[in-house]
mmCIF file of C-alpha atoms and ligand atoms in Angstrom:
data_model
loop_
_atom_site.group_PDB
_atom_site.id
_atom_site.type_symbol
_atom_site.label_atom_id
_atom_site.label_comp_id
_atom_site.label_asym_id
_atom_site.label_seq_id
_atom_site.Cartn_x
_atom_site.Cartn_y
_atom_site.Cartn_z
ATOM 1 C CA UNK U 24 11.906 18.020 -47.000
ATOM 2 C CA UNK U 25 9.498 19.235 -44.745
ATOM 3 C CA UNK U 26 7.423 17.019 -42.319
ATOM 4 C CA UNK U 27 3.527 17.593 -42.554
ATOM 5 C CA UNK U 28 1.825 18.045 -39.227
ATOM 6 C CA UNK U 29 -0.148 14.840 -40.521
ATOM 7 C CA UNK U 30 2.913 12.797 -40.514
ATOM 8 C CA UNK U 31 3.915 14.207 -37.365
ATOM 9 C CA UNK U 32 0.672 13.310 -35.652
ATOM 10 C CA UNK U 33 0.822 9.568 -37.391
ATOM 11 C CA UNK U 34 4.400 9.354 -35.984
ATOM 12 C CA UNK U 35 3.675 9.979 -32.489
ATOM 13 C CA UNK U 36 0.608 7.856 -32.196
ATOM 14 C CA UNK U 37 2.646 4.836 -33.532
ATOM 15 C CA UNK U 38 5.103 5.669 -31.197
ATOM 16 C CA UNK U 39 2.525 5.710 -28.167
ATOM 17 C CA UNK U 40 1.210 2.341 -29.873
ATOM 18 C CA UNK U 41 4.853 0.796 -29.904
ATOM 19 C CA UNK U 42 4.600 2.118 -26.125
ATOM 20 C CA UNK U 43 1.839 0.023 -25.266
ATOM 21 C CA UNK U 44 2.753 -2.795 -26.936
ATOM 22 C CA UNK U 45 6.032 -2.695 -25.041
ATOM 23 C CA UNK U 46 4.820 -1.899 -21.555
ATOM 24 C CA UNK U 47 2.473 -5.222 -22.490
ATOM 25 C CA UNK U 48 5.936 -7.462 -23.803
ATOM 26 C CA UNK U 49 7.226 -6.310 -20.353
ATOM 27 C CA UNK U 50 4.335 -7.100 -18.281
ATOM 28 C CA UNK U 51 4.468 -10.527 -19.851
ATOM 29 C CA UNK U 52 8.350 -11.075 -19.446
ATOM 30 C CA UNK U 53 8.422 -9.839 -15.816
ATOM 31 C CA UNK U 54 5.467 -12.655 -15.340
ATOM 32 C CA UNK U 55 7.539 -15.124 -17.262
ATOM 33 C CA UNK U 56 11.118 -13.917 -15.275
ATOM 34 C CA UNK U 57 10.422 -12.852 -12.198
ATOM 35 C CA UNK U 58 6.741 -14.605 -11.301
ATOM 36 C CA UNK U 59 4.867 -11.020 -10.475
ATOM 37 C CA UNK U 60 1.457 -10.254 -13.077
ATOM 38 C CA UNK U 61 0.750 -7.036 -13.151
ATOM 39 C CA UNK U 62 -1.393 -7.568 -15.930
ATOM 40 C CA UNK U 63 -4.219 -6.369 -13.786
ATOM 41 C CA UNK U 64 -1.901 -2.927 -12.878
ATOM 42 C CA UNK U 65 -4.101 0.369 -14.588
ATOM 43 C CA UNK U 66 -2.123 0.405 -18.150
ATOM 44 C CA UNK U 67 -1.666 4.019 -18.279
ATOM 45 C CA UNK U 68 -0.168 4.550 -14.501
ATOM 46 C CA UNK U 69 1.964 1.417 -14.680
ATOM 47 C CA UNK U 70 3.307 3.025 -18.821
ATOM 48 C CA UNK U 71 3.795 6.455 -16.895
ATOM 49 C CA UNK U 72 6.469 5.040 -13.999
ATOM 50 C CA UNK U 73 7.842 1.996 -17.152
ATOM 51 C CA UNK U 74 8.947 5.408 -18.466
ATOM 52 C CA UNK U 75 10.010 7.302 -16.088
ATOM 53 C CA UNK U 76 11.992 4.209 -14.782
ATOM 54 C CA UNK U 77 14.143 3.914 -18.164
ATOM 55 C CA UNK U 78 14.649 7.616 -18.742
ATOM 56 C CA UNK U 79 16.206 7.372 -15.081
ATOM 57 C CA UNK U 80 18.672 4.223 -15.709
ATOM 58 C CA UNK U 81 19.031 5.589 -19.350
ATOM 59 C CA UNK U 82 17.894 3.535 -21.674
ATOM 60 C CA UNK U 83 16.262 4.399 -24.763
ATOM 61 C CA UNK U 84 13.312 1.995 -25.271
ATOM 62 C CA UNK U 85 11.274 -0.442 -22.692
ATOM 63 C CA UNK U 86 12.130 -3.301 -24.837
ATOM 64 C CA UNK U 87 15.579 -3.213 -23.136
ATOM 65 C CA UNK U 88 14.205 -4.095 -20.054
ATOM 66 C CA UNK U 89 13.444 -7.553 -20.901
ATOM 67 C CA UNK U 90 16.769 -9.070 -21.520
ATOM 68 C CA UNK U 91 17.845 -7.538 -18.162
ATOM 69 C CA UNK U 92 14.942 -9.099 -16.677
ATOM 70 C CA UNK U 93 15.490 -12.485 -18.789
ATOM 71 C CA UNK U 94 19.759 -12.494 -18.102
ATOM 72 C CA UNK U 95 20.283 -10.701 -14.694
ATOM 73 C CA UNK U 96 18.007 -12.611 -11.677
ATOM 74 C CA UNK U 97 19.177 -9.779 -9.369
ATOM 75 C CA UNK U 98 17.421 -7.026 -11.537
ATOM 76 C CA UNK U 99 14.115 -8.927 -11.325
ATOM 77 C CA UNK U 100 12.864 -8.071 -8.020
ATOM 78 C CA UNK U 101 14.947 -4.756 -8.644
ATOM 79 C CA UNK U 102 12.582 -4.112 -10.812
ATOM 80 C CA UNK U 103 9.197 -4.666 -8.950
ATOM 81 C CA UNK U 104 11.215 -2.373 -6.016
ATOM 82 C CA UNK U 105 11.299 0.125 -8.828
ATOM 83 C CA UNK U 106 8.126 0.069 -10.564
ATOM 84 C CA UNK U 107 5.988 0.049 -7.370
ATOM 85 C CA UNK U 108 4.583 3.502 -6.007
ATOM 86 C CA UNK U 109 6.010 3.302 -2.197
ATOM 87 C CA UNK U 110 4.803 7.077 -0.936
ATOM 88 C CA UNK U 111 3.562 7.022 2.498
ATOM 89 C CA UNK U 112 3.574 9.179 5.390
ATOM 90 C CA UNK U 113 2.938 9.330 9.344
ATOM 91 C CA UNK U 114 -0.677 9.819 10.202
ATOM 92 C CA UNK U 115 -1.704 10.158 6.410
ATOM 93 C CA UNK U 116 -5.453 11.317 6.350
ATOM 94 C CA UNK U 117 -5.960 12.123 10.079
ATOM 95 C CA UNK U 118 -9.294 12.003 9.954
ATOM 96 C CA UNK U 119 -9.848 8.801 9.502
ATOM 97 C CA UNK U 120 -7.296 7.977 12.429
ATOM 98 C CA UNK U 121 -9.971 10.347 14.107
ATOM 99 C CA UNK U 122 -12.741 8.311 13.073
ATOM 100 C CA UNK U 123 -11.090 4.621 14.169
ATOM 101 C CA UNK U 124 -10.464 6.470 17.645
ATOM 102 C CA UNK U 125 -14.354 7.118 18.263
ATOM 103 C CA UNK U 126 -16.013 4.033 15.644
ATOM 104 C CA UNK U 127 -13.669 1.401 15.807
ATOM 105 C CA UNK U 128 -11.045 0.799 18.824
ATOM 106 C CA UNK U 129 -14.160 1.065 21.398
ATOM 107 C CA UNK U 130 -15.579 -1.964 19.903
ATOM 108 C CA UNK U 131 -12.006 -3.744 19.299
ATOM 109 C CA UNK U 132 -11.741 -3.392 23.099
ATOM 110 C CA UNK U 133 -14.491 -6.084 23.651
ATOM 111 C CA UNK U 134 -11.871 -8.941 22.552
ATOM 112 C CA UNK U 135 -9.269 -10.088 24.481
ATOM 113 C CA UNK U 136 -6.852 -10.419 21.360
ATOM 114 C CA UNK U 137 -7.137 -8.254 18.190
ATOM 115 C CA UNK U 138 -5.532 -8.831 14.911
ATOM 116 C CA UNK U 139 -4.565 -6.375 12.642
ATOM 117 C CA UNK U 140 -3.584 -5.990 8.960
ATOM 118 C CA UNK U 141 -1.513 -3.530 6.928
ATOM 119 C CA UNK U 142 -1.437 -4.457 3.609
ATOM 120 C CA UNK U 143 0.871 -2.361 1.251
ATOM 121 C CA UNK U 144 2.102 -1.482 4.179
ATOM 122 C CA UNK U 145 5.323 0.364 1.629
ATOM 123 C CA UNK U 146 7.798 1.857 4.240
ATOM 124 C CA UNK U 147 6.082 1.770 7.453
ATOM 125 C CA UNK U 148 5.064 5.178 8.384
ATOM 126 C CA UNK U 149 0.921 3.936 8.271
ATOM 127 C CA UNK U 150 1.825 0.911 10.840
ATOM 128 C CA UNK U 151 3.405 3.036 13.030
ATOM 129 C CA UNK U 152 0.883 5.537 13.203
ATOM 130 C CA UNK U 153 -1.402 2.917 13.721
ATOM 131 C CA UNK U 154 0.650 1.122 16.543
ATOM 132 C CA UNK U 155 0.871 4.386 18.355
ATOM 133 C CA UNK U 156 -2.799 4.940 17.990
ATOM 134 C CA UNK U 157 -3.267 1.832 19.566
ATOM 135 C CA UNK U 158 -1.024 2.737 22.176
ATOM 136 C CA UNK U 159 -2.467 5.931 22.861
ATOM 137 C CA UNK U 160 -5.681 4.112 22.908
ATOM 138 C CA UNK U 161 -4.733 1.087 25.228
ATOM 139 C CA UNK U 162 -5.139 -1.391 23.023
ATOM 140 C CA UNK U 163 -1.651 -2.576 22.123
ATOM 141 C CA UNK U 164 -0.632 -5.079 24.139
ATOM 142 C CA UNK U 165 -3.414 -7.127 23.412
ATOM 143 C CA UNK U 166 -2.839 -6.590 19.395
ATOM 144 C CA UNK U 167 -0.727 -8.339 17.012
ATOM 145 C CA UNK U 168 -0.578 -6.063 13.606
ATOM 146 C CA UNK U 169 0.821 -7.796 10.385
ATOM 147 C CA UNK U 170 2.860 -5.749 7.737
ATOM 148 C CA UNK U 171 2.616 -6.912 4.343
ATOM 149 C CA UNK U 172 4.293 -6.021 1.201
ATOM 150 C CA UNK U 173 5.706 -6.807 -2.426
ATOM 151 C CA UNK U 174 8.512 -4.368 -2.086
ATOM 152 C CA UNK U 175 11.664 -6.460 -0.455
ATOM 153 C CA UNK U 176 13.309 -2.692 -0.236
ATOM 154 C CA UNK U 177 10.830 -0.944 1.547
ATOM 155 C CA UNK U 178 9.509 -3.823 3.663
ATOM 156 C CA UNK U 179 13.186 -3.921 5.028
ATOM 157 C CA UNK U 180 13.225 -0.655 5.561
ATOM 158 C CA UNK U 181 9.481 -0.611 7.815
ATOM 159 C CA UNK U 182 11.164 -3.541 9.376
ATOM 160 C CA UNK U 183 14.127 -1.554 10.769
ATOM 161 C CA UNK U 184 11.595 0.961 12.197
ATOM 162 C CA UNK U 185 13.935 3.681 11.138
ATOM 163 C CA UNK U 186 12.009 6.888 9.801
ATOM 164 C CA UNK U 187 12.668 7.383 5.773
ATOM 165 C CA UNK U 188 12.549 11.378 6.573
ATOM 166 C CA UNK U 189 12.889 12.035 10.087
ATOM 167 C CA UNK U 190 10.008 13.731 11.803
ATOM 168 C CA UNK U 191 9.050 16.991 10.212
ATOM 169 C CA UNK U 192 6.485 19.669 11.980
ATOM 170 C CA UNK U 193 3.824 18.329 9.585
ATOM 171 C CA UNK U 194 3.774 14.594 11.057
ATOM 172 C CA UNK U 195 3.346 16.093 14.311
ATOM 173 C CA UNK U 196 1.201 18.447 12.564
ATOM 174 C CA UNK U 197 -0.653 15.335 11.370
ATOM 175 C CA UNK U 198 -0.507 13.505 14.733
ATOM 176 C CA UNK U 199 -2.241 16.051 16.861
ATOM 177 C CA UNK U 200 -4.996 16.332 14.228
ATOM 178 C CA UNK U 201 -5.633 12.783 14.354
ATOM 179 C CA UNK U 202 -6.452 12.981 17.963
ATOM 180 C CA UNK U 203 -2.618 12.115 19.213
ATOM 181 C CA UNK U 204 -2.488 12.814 22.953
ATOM 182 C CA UNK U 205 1.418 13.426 23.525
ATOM 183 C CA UNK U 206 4.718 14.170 21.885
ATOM 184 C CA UNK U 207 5.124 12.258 18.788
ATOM 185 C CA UNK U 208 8.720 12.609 18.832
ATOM 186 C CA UNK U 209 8.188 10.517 22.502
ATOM 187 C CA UNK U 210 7.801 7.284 20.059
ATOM 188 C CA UNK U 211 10.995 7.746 18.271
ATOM 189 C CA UNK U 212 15.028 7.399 19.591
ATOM 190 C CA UNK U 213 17.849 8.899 17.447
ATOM 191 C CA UNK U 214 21.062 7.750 16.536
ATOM 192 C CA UNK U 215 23.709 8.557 13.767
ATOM 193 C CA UNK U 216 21.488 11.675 12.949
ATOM 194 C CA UNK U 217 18.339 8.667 12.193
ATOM 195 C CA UNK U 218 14.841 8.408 14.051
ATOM 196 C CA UNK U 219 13.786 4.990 14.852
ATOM 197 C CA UNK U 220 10.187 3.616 16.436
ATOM 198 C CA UNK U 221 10.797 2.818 19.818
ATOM 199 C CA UNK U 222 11.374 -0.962 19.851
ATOM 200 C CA UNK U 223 8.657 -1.451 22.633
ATOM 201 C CA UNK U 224 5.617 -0.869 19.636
ATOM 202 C CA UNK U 225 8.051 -2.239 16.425
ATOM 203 C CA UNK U 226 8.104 -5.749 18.864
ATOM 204 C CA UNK U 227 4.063 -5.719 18.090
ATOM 205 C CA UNK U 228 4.711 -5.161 14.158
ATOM 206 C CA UNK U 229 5.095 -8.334 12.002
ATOM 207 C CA UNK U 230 6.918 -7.456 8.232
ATOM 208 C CA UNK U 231 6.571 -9.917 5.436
ATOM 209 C CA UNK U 232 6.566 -10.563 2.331
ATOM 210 C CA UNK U 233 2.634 -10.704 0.959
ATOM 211 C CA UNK U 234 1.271 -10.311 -2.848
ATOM 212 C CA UNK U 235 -2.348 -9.494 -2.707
ATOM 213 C CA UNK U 236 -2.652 -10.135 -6.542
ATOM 214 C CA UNK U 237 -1.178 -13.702 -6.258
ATOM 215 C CA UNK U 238 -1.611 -14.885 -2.873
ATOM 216 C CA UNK U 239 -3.930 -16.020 -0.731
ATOM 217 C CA UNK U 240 -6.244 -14.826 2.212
ATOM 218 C CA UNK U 241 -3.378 -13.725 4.828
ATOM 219 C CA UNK U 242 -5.021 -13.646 7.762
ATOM 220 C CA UNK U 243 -8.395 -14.030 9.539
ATOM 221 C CA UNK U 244 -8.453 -10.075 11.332
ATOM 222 C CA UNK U 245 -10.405 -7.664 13.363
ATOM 223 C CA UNK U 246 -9.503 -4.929 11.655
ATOM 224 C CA UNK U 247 -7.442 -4.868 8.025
ATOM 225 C CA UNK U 248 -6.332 -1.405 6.085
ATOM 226 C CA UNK U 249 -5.824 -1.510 2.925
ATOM 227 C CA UNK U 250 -4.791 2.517 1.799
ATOM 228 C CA UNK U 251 -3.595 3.683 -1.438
ATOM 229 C CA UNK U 252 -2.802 0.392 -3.109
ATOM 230 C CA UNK U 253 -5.730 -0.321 -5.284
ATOM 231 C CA UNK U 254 -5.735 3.133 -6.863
ATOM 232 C CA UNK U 255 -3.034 1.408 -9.364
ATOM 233 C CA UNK U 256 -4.705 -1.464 -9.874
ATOM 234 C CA UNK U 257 -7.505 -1.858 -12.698
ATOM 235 C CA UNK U 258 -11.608 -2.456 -11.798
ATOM 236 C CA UNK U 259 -11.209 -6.291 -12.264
ATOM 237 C CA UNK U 260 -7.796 -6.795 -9.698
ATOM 238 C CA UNK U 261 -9.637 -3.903 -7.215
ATOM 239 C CA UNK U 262 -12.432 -6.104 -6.888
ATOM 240 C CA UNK U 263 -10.648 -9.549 -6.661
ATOM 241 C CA UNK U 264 -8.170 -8.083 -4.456
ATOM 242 C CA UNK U 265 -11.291 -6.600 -2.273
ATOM 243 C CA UNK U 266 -12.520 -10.139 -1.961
ATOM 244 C CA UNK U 267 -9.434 -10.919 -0.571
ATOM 245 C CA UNK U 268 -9.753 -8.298 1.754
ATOM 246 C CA UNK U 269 -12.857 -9.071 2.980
ATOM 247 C CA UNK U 270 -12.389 -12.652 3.253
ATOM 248 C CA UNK U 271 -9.628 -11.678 5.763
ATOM 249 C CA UNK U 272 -12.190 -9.366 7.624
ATOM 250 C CA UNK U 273 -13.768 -11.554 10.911
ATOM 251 C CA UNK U 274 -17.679 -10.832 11.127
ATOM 252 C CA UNK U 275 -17.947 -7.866 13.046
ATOM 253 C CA UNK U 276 -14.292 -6.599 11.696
ATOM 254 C CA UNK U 277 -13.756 -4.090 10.418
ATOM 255 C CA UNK U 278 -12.503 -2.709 7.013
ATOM 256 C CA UNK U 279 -10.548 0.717 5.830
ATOM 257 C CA UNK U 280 -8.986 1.501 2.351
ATOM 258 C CA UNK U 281 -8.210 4.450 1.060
ATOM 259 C CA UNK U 282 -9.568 7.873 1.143
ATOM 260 C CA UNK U 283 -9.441 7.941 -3.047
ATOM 261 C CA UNK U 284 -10.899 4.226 -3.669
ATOM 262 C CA UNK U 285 -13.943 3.189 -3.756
ATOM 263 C CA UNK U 286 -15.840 -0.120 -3.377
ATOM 264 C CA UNK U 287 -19.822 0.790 -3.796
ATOM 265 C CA UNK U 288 -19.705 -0.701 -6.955
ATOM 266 C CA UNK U 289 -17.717 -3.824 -5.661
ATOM 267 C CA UNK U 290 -19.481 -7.790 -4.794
ATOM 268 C CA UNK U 291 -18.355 -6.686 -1.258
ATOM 269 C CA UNK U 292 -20.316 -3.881 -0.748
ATOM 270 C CA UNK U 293 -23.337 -5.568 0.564
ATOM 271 C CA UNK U 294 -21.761 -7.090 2.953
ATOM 272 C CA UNK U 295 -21.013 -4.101 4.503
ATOM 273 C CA UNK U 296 -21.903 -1.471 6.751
ATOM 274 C CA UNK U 297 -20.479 1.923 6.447
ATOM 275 C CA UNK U 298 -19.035 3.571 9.565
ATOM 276 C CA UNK U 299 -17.354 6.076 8.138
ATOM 277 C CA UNK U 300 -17.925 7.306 4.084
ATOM 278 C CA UNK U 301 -15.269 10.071 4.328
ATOM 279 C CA UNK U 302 -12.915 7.646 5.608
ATOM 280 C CA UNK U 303 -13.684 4.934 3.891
ATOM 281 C CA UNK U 304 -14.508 2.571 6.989
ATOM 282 C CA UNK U 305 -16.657 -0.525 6.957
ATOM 283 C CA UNK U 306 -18.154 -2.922 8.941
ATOM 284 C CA UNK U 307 -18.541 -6.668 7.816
ATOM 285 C CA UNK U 308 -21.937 -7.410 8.360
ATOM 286 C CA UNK U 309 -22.593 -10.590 10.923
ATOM 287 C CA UNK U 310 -23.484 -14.027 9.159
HETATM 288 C C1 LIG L 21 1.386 4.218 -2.224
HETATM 289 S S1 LIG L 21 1.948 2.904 -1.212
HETATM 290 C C2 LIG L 21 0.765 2.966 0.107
HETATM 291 C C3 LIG L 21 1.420 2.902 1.447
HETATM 292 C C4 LIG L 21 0.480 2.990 2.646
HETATM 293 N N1 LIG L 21 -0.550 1.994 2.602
HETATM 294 C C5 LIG L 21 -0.114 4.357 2.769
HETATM 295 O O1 LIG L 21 -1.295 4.545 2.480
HETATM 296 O O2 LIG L 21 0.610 5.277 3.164
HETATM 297 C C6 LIG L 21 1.430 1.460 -2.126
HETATM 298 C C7 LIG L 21 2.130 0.183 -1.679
HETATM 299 O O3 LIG L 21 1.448 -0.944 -2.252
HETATM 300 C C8 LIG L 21 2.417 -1.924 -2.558
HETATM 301 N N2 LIG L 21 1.885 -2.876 -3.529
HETATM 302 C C9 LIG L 21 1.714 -2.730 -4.856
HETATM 303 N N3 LIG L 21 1.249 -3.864 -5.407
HETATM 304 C C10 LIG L 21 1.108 -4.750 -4.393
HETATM 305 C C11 LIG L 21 0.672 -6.098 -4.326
HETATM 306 N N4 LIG L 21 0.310 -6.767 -5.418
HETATM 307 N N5 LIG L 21 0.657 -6.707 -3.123
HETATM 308 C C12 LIG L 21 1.059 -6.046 -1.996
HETATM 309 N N6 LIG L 21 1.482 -4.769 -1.995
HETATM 310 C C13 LIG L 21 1.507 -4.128 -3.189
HETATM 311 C C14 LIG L 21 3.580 -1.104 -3.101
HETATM 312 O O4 LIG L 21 4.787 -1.820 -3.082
HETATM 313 C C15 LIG L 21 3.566 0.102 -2.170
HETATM 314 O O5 LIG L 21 4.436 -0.081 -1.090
#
């Protein structure tokens, strides 16, 4: 008998409404399981990587993930490790490693110690690039930079300092156009075909473990980035997680997310002065 493209259409949109109501099931059983809510995660990214995740471990429907999560405590923080968008790259967005150069390190010289967060900090490469800024800048040895993530995988690998990809002509690419003034390659050692930061900037790096959904205020900093994390999150979580932010943010600190968020229409953006709009670099105003 043949199938109507009526029925077709009615078939597929309860099969994109079985979808939902899934991804939502799962959202509630990892919070039950495994303690994480994503409930404020945008729906439609967070359905995109559910089901791109189970078409790569094979299974047929999302559903299936729950009694893993429920029966298997290993899988649970698998799972976060899995579901959690961990791209990064050395010197990502020059510019605005340009712009903290010339708006931002010559004030952070005025303080004897400076405090510095990377939250989402995924496998390392923005740290680095900012501990070698700092270097480059003369500012390291007086700062302590913090490292946070959700991702137990990748935080262990920006731990060990050793490169994901090893350096390709577009870091140094990258480097140069963010106002780098030597060799990057001079920052890295190899060994058993890996690169790895030189230990003398990874001893100013801090990793741990951080939720910036579910935790509290981490740290009370000069300067705290905060790049390509909130683009998965929905309007509510950007803006609670942006008062978090800011209520790590000393008066006078300074703030940077990322080049694709936003936070004019935030409760924060009053109490802020923009250095840099391209950038996405803010001042906290004085109190
Ligand atoms: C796309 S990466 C961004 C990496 C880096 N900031 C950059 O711009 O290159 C996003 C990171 O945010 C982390 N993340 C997602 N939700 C988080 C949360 N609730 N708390 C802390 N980190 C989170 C992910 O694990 C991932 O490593």
């Amino acid at each position: 008998m043949a199938v109507s493209s009526m029925e077709r259409c009615v078939d597929m949109n309860s099969k994109v409404d079985i979808e939902t109501r899934e991804v939502n099931l799962l959202v509630e059983a990892i919070k039950v399981f495994s303690g994480y809510d994503l409930s404020g995660y945008a729906k439609s990214s967070l359905k995109r990587r559910v089901k791109a995740y189970i078409d790569s471990v094979g299974l047929k429907s999302i559903s299936e993930l729950i009694p893993l999560l429920a029966h298997n405590e290993n899988y649970r923080q698998k799972l976060i490790n899995d579901l959690t968008v961990n791209v990064s790259d050395l010197f990502r967005h020059p510019h605005s490693y340009l712009k903290m150069n010339e708006l931002v390190f010559p004030y952070l010289s005025s303080f004897p110690r400076i405090n510095i967060w990377v939250a989402g900090c995924a496998s390392g490469e923005e740290v680095y690039s900012i501990a070698i800024i700092l270097k480059e800048f003369g500012l390291l040895n007086r700062a302590k930079i913090y490292a946070t993530d959700i991702n137990t995988e990748t935080l262990e690998q920006a731990k060990s300092g050793v490169l994901r990809k090893n350096l390709q002509r577009e870091d140094a690419m990258r480097y140069q156009m963010s106002g780098g003034a030597d060799s990057l390659s001079r920052y890295f050692s190899t060994g058993y075909g890996k690169q790895k930061l030189s230990q003398s900037l990874l001893d100013h790096i801090h990793f741990t473990s951080h939720n910036l959904v579910q935790d509290s205020v981490f740290c009370s900093c000069e300067l705290v980035l905060c790049r390509n994390v909130m683009i998965y999150f929905d309007f509510d979580l950007q803006n609670r997680v942006l008062d978090l932010l800011f209520d790590s943010v000393v008066n006078n600190g300074y703030l940077v997310i990322g080049a694709k968020e936003s936070l004019d229409t935030s409760r924060i953006f009053r109490s802020l002065k923009v250095i840099d709009d391209e950038s996405r670099i803010y001042q906290r105003k004085a109190t």
